[in-house]
Amino acid sequence: MTSAQIDRGAALGTSGLTTTKAHFIEQAQASGQLYIHQPYELYSEDNHEAWRRLYDRMADRWRKYANHRFLQGIDVLCLDPRRVPRLEDVNKFMAPLTGFRAKPVSGYVPAYLFFDCLRQREFPTTITIRDKEKLEYLPEPDIFHDIAGHVPMHTDKAFADTLVRFGEAARTAADIVASVKDREERVRRVTSIFKALARFFWFTIEFGLMKSEDGKSLKVYGSGLLSSHGEIAHSIDSPEVQRFPFQLEWVINQYFEIDHYQPLLFYVDSFEHLFEQVGVLEQWMKQGKLNNVSPGEPSMSEADVRSFLEAGRAA
């Protein structure tokens, strides 16, 4: 590390890039920067220790519960179990396989912008990491969730194509809503469609299960499970969890809560099956079947609504 880097780190504080404590992120947000770079020299030894602890305790659980394509992705990415990864290294291994790249962001990405990044084979990636003394507490996504939970799946072509297809569905949603003349109705309709998209994403990309290769058991492919030491086992072993075959009409009307282990999960047959269901989701959207889904979580922020409405106007 150069003296300039040391001075810069000192100027930004001693908390490194710890979630909710990173001065670099605070400054980026204050200046309105959503897409940023990864200032790798700012990671503290505590940050690297947090990564090491998280990785060490997940390794055995991945081997036992994870989908085989996730395990292949972990190998392909050559992640260092001891150090927070450099996104440029992650992209070096991932991009040649599927075209996907991790794109560092300073915080929450409004809904349409997030989905549109997927359409362009970019994955918005948090660069901070949780406190090493609070590994179970995750106030917001961190780099372990994004890189160790999501990104290994992005090395698989079928899964990567599904994400792109989902981004294209969001583009369709923006176009459909733009054709509605009454603003109040536009907001109502985009809110309903967003709930359907978010619920689909939650019960697949974040908390999805899949049949094993031999069809005799279930494996995990959802990143929210793959990055959680406790919930990955709970999702497969607990008798308290209801597990059902994926049913689109159920999924888009099923609310979810984010502050506890999920009591209801859905499983697909394969990634090809998942890709097919995104196509059905988009078709239902065009037919108006997503215009009146059930109320409840997730909520849609003003920024989320605005992101869809502005995308429609720009088309």
Tab-separated table of C-alpha atoms in Angstrom:
chain	number	residue	atom	x	y	z
A	1	MET	CA	0.000	0.000	0.000
A	2	THR	CA	1.388	3.409	-0.944
A	3	SER	CA	1.657	6.342	1.462
A	4	ALA	CA	-1.044	8.130	-0.530
A	5	GLN	CA	-3.350	5.176	-0.042
A	6	ILE	CA	-2.597	5.089	3.660
A	7	ASP	CA	-3.315	8.814	3.959
A	8	ARG	CA	-6.526	8.332	2.036
A	9	GLY	CA	-7.590	5.473	4.283
A	10	ALA	CA	-6.832	7.527	7.379
A	11	ALA	CA	-8.825	10.431	5.999
A	12	LEU	CA	-11.829	8.197	5.472
A	13	GLY	CA	-11.677	6.688	8.956
A	14	THR	CA	-10.575	3.379	10.435
A	15	SER	CA	-13.738	1.348	9.905
A	16	GLY	CA	-12.619	0.192	6.480
A	17	LEU	CA	-15.529	-0.897	4.336
A	18	THR	CA	-17.770	-2.255	7.087
A	19	THR	CA	-21.503	-2.226	6.397
A	20	THR	CA	-23.181	0.998	7.658
A	21	LYS	CA	-19.797	2.339	8.862
A	22	ALA	CA	-17.931	3.018	5.618
A	23	HIS	CA	-17.036	6.677	5.075
A	24	PHE	CA	-16.268	5.980	1.416
A	25	ILE	CA	-19.864	4.830	0.873
A	26	GLU	CA	-21.299	7.744	2.840
A	27	GLN	CA	-19.390	10.173	0.644
A	28	ALA	CA	-20.490	8.436	-2.557
A	29	GLN	CA	-24.129	8.533	-1.473
A	30	ALA	CA	-23.872	12.168	-0.407
A	31	SER	CA	-22.584	13.100	-3.851
A	32	GLY	CA	-25.262	11.060	-5.627
A	33	GLN	CA	-22.906	8.381	-6.982
A	34	LEU	CA	-24.711	5.070	-7.407
A	35	TYR	CA	-22.173	3.300	-9.612
A	36	ILE	CA	-18.718	3.432	-8.053
A	37	HIS	CA	-15.367	1.631	-8.029
A	38	GLN	CA	-14.066	-0.802	-5.433
A	39	PRO	CA	-11.348	0.979	-3.401
A	40	TYR	CA	-9.701	-2.287	-2.410
A	41	GLU	CA	-6.988	-0.616	-0.322
A	42	LEU	CA	-9.644	0.547	2.149
A	43	TYR	CA	-10.545	-2.951	3.344
A	44	SER	CA	-9.309	-3.387	6.897
A	45	GLU	CA	-7.922	-6.584	8.377
A	46	ASP	CA	-11.206	-6.877	10.269
A	47	ASN	CA	-13.017	-6.813	6.923
A	48	HIS	CA	-10.855	-9.657	5.597
A	49	GLU	CA	-11.367	-11.544	8.853
A	50	ALA	CA	-15.139	-11.229	8.440
A	51	TRP	CA	-14.870	-12.706	4.925
A	52	ARG	CA	-12.688	-15.557	6.220
A	53	ARG	CA	-15.117	-16.443	9.004
A	54	LEU	CA	-18.125	-16.303	6.701
A	55	TYR	CA	-16.439	-18.431	4.038
A	56	ASP	CA	-15.074	-21.009	6.476
A	57	ARG	CA	-18.409	-21.706	8.092
A	58	MET	CA	-20.246	-21.952	4.763
A	59	ALA	CA	-17.898	-24.351	2.954
A	60	ASP	CA	-19.290	-27.585	4.429
A	61	ARG	CA	-22.871	-26.371	4.123
A	62	TRP	CA	-22.414	-25.585	0.442
A	63	ARG	CA	-21.106	-29.082	-0.202
A	64	LYS	CA	-24.100	-30.599	1.572
A	65	TYR	CA	-26.977	-28.387	0.443
A	66	ALA	CA	-26.011	-26.358	-2.644
A	67	ASN	CA	-26.973	-27.046	-6.223
A	68	HIS	CA	-24.108	-28.664	-8.128
A	69	ARG	CA	-23.863	-25.749	-10.553
A	70	PHE	CA	-23.250	-23.384	-7.653
A	71	LEU	CA	-20.386	-25.584	-6.482
A	72	GLN	CA	-18.932	-25.531	-9.980
A	73	GLY	CA	-19.227	-21.731	-9.957
A	74	ILE	CA	-17.316	-21.451	-6.678
A	75	ASP	CA	-14.486	-23.460	-8.228
A	76	VAL	CA	-14.494	-21.489	-11.475
A	77	LEU	CA	-14.297	-18.109	-9.711
A	78	CYS	CA	-11.233	-19.167	-7.710
A	79	LEU	CA	-12.425	-17.154	-4.700
A	80	ASP	CA	-9.831	-16.685	-1.972
A	81	PRO	CA	-11.276	-18.021	1.303
A	82	ARG	CA	-9.053	-15.620	3.255
A	83	ARG	CA	-9.464	-12.254	1.548
A	84	VAL	CA	-12.345	-10.132	0.303
A	85	PRO	CA	-12.370	-10.636	-3.473
A	86	ARG	CA	-11.375	-8.015	-5.998
A	87	LEU	CA	-14.288	-7.542	-8.376
A	88	GLU	CA	-11.904	-7.186	-11.314
A	89	ASP	CA	-10.640	-10.706	-10.570
A	90	VAL	CA	-14.168	-12.062	-10.250
A	91	ASN	CA	-15.068	-10.538	-13.613
A	92	LYS	CA	-11.919	-11.933	-15.209
A	93	PHE	CA	-13.169	-15.461	-14.529
A	94	MET	CA	-16.910	-14.867	-14.984
A	95	ALA	CA	-17.221	-12.657	-18.064
A	96	PRO	CA	-15.724	-15.141	-20.569
A	97	LEU	CA	-18.269	-17.773	-19.468
A	98	THR	CA	-21.566	-15.868	-19.551
A	99	GLY	CA	-20.791	-12.211	-20.232
A	100	PHE	CA	-21.861	-11.242	-16.714
A	101	ARG	CA	-19.862	-8.746	-14.688
A	102	ALA	CA	-20.104	-7.572	-11.081
A	103	LYS	CA	-20.829	-3.822	-11.038
A	104	PRO	CA	-19.993	-2.042	-7.743
A	105	VAL	CA	-22.699	0.194	-6.285
A	106	SER	CA	-22.909	2.506	-3.281
A	107	GLY	CA	-26.228	1.199	-1.978
A	108	TYR	CA	-29.810	0.452	-2.911
A	109	VAL	CA	-30.490	0.344	-6.640
A	110	PRO	CA	-34.050	1.387	-7.625
A	111	ALA	CA	-36.031	-1.566	-8.937
A	112	TYR	CA	-36.041	-0.875	-12.666
A	113	LEU	CA	-32.365	0.084	-12.745
A	114	PHE	CA	-31.508	-3.169	-10.953
A	115	PHE	CA	-33.482	-5.300	-13.388
A	116	ASP	CA	-32.099	-3.394	-16.357
A	117	CYS	CA	-28.558	-4.074	-15.170
A	118	LEU	CA	-29.418	-7.777	-15.342
A	119	ARG	CA	-30.687	-7.288	-18.884
A	120	GLN	CA	-27.262	-5.881	-19.765
A	121	ARG	CA	-25.486	-8.754	-17.954
A	122	GLU	CA	-24.339	-6.557	-15.088
A	123	PHE	CA	-24.928	-7.460	-11.458
A	124	PRO	CA	-25.109	-4.532	-8.987
A	125	THR	CA	-22.686	-5.538	-6.245
A	126	THR	CA	-22.262	-4.161	-2.748
A	127	ILE	CA	-18.627	-3.627	-1.751
A	128	THR	CA	-19.011	-3.371	2.040
A	129	ILE	CA	-18.948	-6.382	4.364
A	130	ARG	CA	-20.761	-7.016	7.650
A	131	ASP	CA	-19.083	-6.576	11.040
A	132	LYS	CA	-16.911	-9.572	11.936
A	133	GLU	CA	-18.513	-9.700	15.385
A	134	LYS	CA	-22.055	-9.734	13.987
A	135	LEU	CA	-21.964	-12.344	11.252
A	136	GLU	CA	-25.629	-13.289	11.648
A	137	TYR	CA	-26.871	-9.708	11.492
A	138	LEU	CA	-27.210	-8.309	8.002
A	139	PRO	CA	-28.828	-4.838	7.958
A	140	GLU	CA	-28.465	-4.748	4.169
A	141	PRO	CA	-26.827	-6.908	1.469
A	142	ASP	CA	-23.041	-7.084	1.652
A	143	ILE	CA	-20.263	-8.348	-0.582
A	144	PHE	CA	-20.418	-11.836	0.898
A	145	HIS	CA	-24.111	-12.119	0.054
A	146	ASP	CA	-23.557	-10.746	-3.439
A	147	ILE	CA	-20.308	-12.481	-4.415
A	148	ALA	CA	-20.469	-15.764	-2.471
A	149	GLY	CA	-24.266	-16.014	-2.644
A	150	HIS	CA	-25.240	-14.701	-6.101
A	151	VAL	CA	-22.243	-14.610	-8.387
A	152	PRO	CA	-21.226	-18.306	-8.538
A	153	MET	CA	-24.581	-18.961	-10.211
A	154	HIS	CA	-23.787	-16.280	-12.798
A	155	THR	CA	-21.074	-18.531	-14.225
A	156	ASP	CA	-23.787	-20.940	-15.419
A	157	LYS	CA	-25.156	-20.092	-18.893
A	158	ALA	CA	-28.721	-21.268	-18.257
A	159	PHE	CA	-28.971	-19.290	-15.035
A	160	ALA	CA	-27.329	-16.206	-16.534
A	161	ASP	CA	-29.739	-16.287	-19.469
A	162	THR	CA	-32.625	-16.488	-16.997
A	163	LEU	CA	-31.456	-13.278	-15.300
A	164	VAL	CA	-31.234	-11.531	-18.663
A	165	ARG	CA	-34.714	-12.791	-19.527
A	166	PHE	CA	-35.984	-11.386	-16.240
A	167	GLY	CA	-34.446	-8.011	-17.060
A	168	GLU	CA	-36.213	-8.087	-20.412
A	169	ALA	CA	-39.495	-8.732	-18.609
A	170	ALA	CA	-38.915	-5.593	-16.528
A	171	ARG	CA	-38.338	-3.654	-19.742
A	172	THR	CA	-41.701	-4.942	-20.987
A	173	ALA	CA	-43.306	-3.792	-17.731
A	174	ALA	CA	-41.991	-0.247	-18.204
A	175	ASP	CA	-43.295	-0.167	-21.783
A	176	ILE	CA	-46.740	-1.419	-20.753
A	177	VAL	CA	-47.104	1.102	-17.947
A	178	ALA	CA	-45.980	3.959	-20.209
A	179	SER	CA	-49.046	3.373	-22.402
A	180	VAL	CA	-51.432	4.171	-19.511
A	181	LYS	CA	-52.512	7.817	-19.711
A	182	ASP	CA	-53.861	8.361	-16.198
A	183	ARG	CA	-50.957	8.839	-13.772
A	184	GLU	CA	-52.786	7.393	-10.768
A	185	GLU	CA	-53.600	4.271	-12.740
A	186	ARG	CA	-49.994	4.064	-13.976
A	187	VAL	CA	-48.736	4.069	-10.409
A	188	ARG	CA	-51.319	1.518	-9.291
A	189	ARG	CA	-50.522	-0.787	-12.171
A	190	VAL	CA	-46.743	-0.540	-11.903
A	191	THR	CA	-47.019	-1.251	-8.174
A	192	SER	CA	-48.971	-4.438	-8.856
A	193	ILE	CA	-46.589	-5.575	-11.594
A	194	PHE	CA	-43.604	-4.776	-9.403
A	195	LYS	CA	-44.996	-6.923	-6.580
A	196	ALA	CA	-45.324	-9.822	-9.016
A	197	LEU	CA	-41.762	-9.357	-10.317
A	198	ALA	CA	-40.316	-8.961	-6.816
A	199	ARG	CA	-42.128	-12.025	-5.485
A	200	PHE	CA	-40.967	-14.092	-8.430
A	201	PHE	CA	-37.385	-12.935	-7.869
A	202	TRP	CA	-37.607	-13.591	-4.131
A	203	PHE	CA	-38.923	-17.141	-4.408
A	204	THR	CA	-36.452	-18.092	-7.163
A	205	ILE	CA	-33.222	-16.087	-7.409
A	206	GLU	CA	-33.077	-15.269	-3.691
A	207	PHE	CA	-34.768	-18.235	-1.977
A	208	GLY	CA	-35.235	-20.880	-4.637
A	209	LEU	CA	-34.881	-24.641	-4.315
A	210	MET	CA	-34.346	-27.102	-7.164
A	211	LYS	CA	-34.593	-30.823	-7.650
A	212	SER	CA	-31.260	-32.606	-7.406
A	213	GLU	CA	-29.711	-34.180	-10.476
A	214	ASP	CA	-31.193	-37.591	-9.646
A	215	GLY	CA	-34.552	-36.047	-8.732
A	216	LYS	CA	-34.568	-37.687	-5.303
A	217	SER	CA	-33.921	-34.616	-3.132
A	218	LEU	CA	-33.880	-30.835	-3.130
A	219	LYS	CA	-30.873	-28.553	-3.405
A	220	VAL	CA	-30.438	-24.812	-2.879
A	221	TYR	CA	-29.792	-22.301	-5.651
A	222	GLY	CA	-31.217	-19.112	-4.099
A	223	SER	CA	-28.560	-16.638	-2.968
A	224	GLY	CA	-30.349	-15.640	0.221
A	225	LEU	CA	-30.045	-19.247	1.350
A	226	LEU	CA	-26.561	-19.809	-0.062
A	227	SER	CA	-25.166	-16.916	1.981
A	228	SER	CA	-26.941	-17.805	5.248
A	229	HIS	CA	-25.257	-20.320	7.553
A	230	GLY	CA	-28.433	-21.069	9.470
A	231	GLU	CA	-31.117	-20.831	6.819
A	232	ILE	CA	-29.461	-22.972	4.145
A	233	ALA	CA	-29.809	-26.025	6.401
A	234	HIS	CA	-33.204	-24.935	7.697
A	235	SER	CA	-34.558	-24.661	4.154
A	236	ILE	CA	-33.833	-28.323	3.400
A	237	ASP	CA	-34.000	-30.102	6.766
A	238	SER	CA	-36.592	-28.304	8.874
A	239	PRO	CA	-40.068	-29.864	9.145
A	240	GLU	CA	-41.379	-26.331	9.732
A	241	VAL	CA	-40.714	-25.301	6.119
A	242	GLN	CA	-43.396	-25.883	3.504
A	243	ARG	CA	-41.859	-26.802	0.134
A	244	PHE	CA	-44.009	-26.873	-2.977
A	245	PRO	CA	-43.479	-27.280	-6.729
A	246	PHE	CA	-43.207	-23.880	-8.386
A	247	GLN	CA	-46.653	-22.503	-9.280
A	248	LEU	CA	-46.567	-19.114	-10.943
A	249	GLU	CA	-50.093	-18.053	-9.958
A	250	TRP	CA	-49.252	-18.794	-6.325
A	251	VAL	CA	-45.804	-17.183	-6.338
A	252	ILE	CA	-46.902	-13.818	-7.752
A	253	ASN	CA	-49.651	-13.536	-5.130
A	254	GLN	CA	-47.592	-14.723	-2.146
A	255	TYR	CA	-46.296	-11.969	0.133
A	256	PHE	CA	-43.017	-12.468	1.991
A	257	GLU	CA	-41.265	-10.969	5.005
A	258	ILE	CA	-37.508	-10.491	5.148
A	259	ASP	CA	-36.758	-10.477	8.876
A	260	HIS	CA	-37.011	-14.200	9.678
A	261	TYR	CA	-36.401	-17.637	8.183
A	262	GLN	CA	-38.739	-18.315	5.296
A	263	PRO	CA	-41.589	-20.717	6.174
A	264	LEU	CA	-42.643	-21.288	2.551
A	265	LEU	CA	-40.362	-22.146	-0.373
A	266	PHE	CA	-40.859	-23.298	-3.966
A	267	TYR	CA	-38.735	-25.642	-6.064
A	268	VAL	CA	-38.213	-25.849	-9.808
A	269	ASP	CA	-37.150	-28.849	-11.856
A	270	SER	CA	-34.141	-27.214	-13.530
A	271	PHE	CA	-32.743	-23.895	-14.698
A	272	GLU	CA	-34.391	-24.528	-18.051
A	273	HIS	CA	-37.696	-24.797	-16.195
A	274	LEU	CA	-36.948	-21.507	-14.431
A	275	PHE	CA	-36.137	-19.768	-17.735
A	276	GLU	CA	-39.428	-21.016	-19.151
A	277	GLN	CA	-41.353	-19.616	-16.188
A	278	VAL	CA	-39.874	-16.141	-16.723
A	279	GLY	CA	-41.262	-16.305	-20.249
A	280	VAL	CA	-44.688	-17.215	-18.895
A	281	LEU	CA	-44.422	-14.351	-16.382
A	282	GLU	CA	-43.814	-11.885	-19.205
A	283	GLN	CA	-46.684	-13.315	-21.242
A	284	TRP	CA	-49.042	-12.950	-18.283
A	285	MET	CA	-47.863	-9.371	-17.915
A	286	LYS	CA	-48.801	-8.626	-21.527
A	287	GLN	CA	-52.196	-10.230	-20.953
A	288	GLY	CA	-52.872	-8.040	-17.913
A	289	LYS	CA	-52.723	-10.915	-15.421
A	290	LEU	CA	-50.255	-9.033	-13.200
A	291	ASN	CA	-52.340	-5.861	-12.954
A	292	ASN	CA	-54.189	-6.911	-9.800
A	293	VAL	CA	-52.047	-9.257	-7.742
A	294	SER	CA	-52.729	-9.629	-4.031
A	295	PRO	CA	-51.714	-6.721	-1.759
A	296	GLY	CA	-49.063	-6.960	0.922
A	297	GLU	CA	-45.307	-7.163	0.929
A	298	PRO	CA	-43.093	-6.198	-0.701
A	299	SER	CA	-43.754	-2.491	-0.613
A	300	MET	CA	-42.629	-0.246	-3.457
A	301	SER	CA	-40.708	2.910	-2.645
A	302	GLU	CA	-41.132	6.204	-4.437
A	303	ALA	CA	-37.725	5.651	-6.046
A	304	ASP	CA	-38.846	2.246	-7.330
A	305	VAL	CA	-42.023	3.691	-8.847
A	306	ARG	CA	-40.130	6.576	-10.407
A	307	SER	CA	-37.527	4.227	-11.935
A	308	PHE	CA	-40.222	2.360	-13.896
A	309	LEU	CA	-42.135	5.468	-14.926
A	310	GLU	CA	-39.009	7.264	-16.120
A	311	ALA	CA	-37.860	4.185	-18.035
A	312	GLY	CA	-41.190	4.097	-19.842
A	313	ARG	CA	-40.977	7.771	-20.806
A	314	ALA	CA	-37.421	7.330	-22.099
A	315	ALA	CA	-38.362	4.435	-24.371
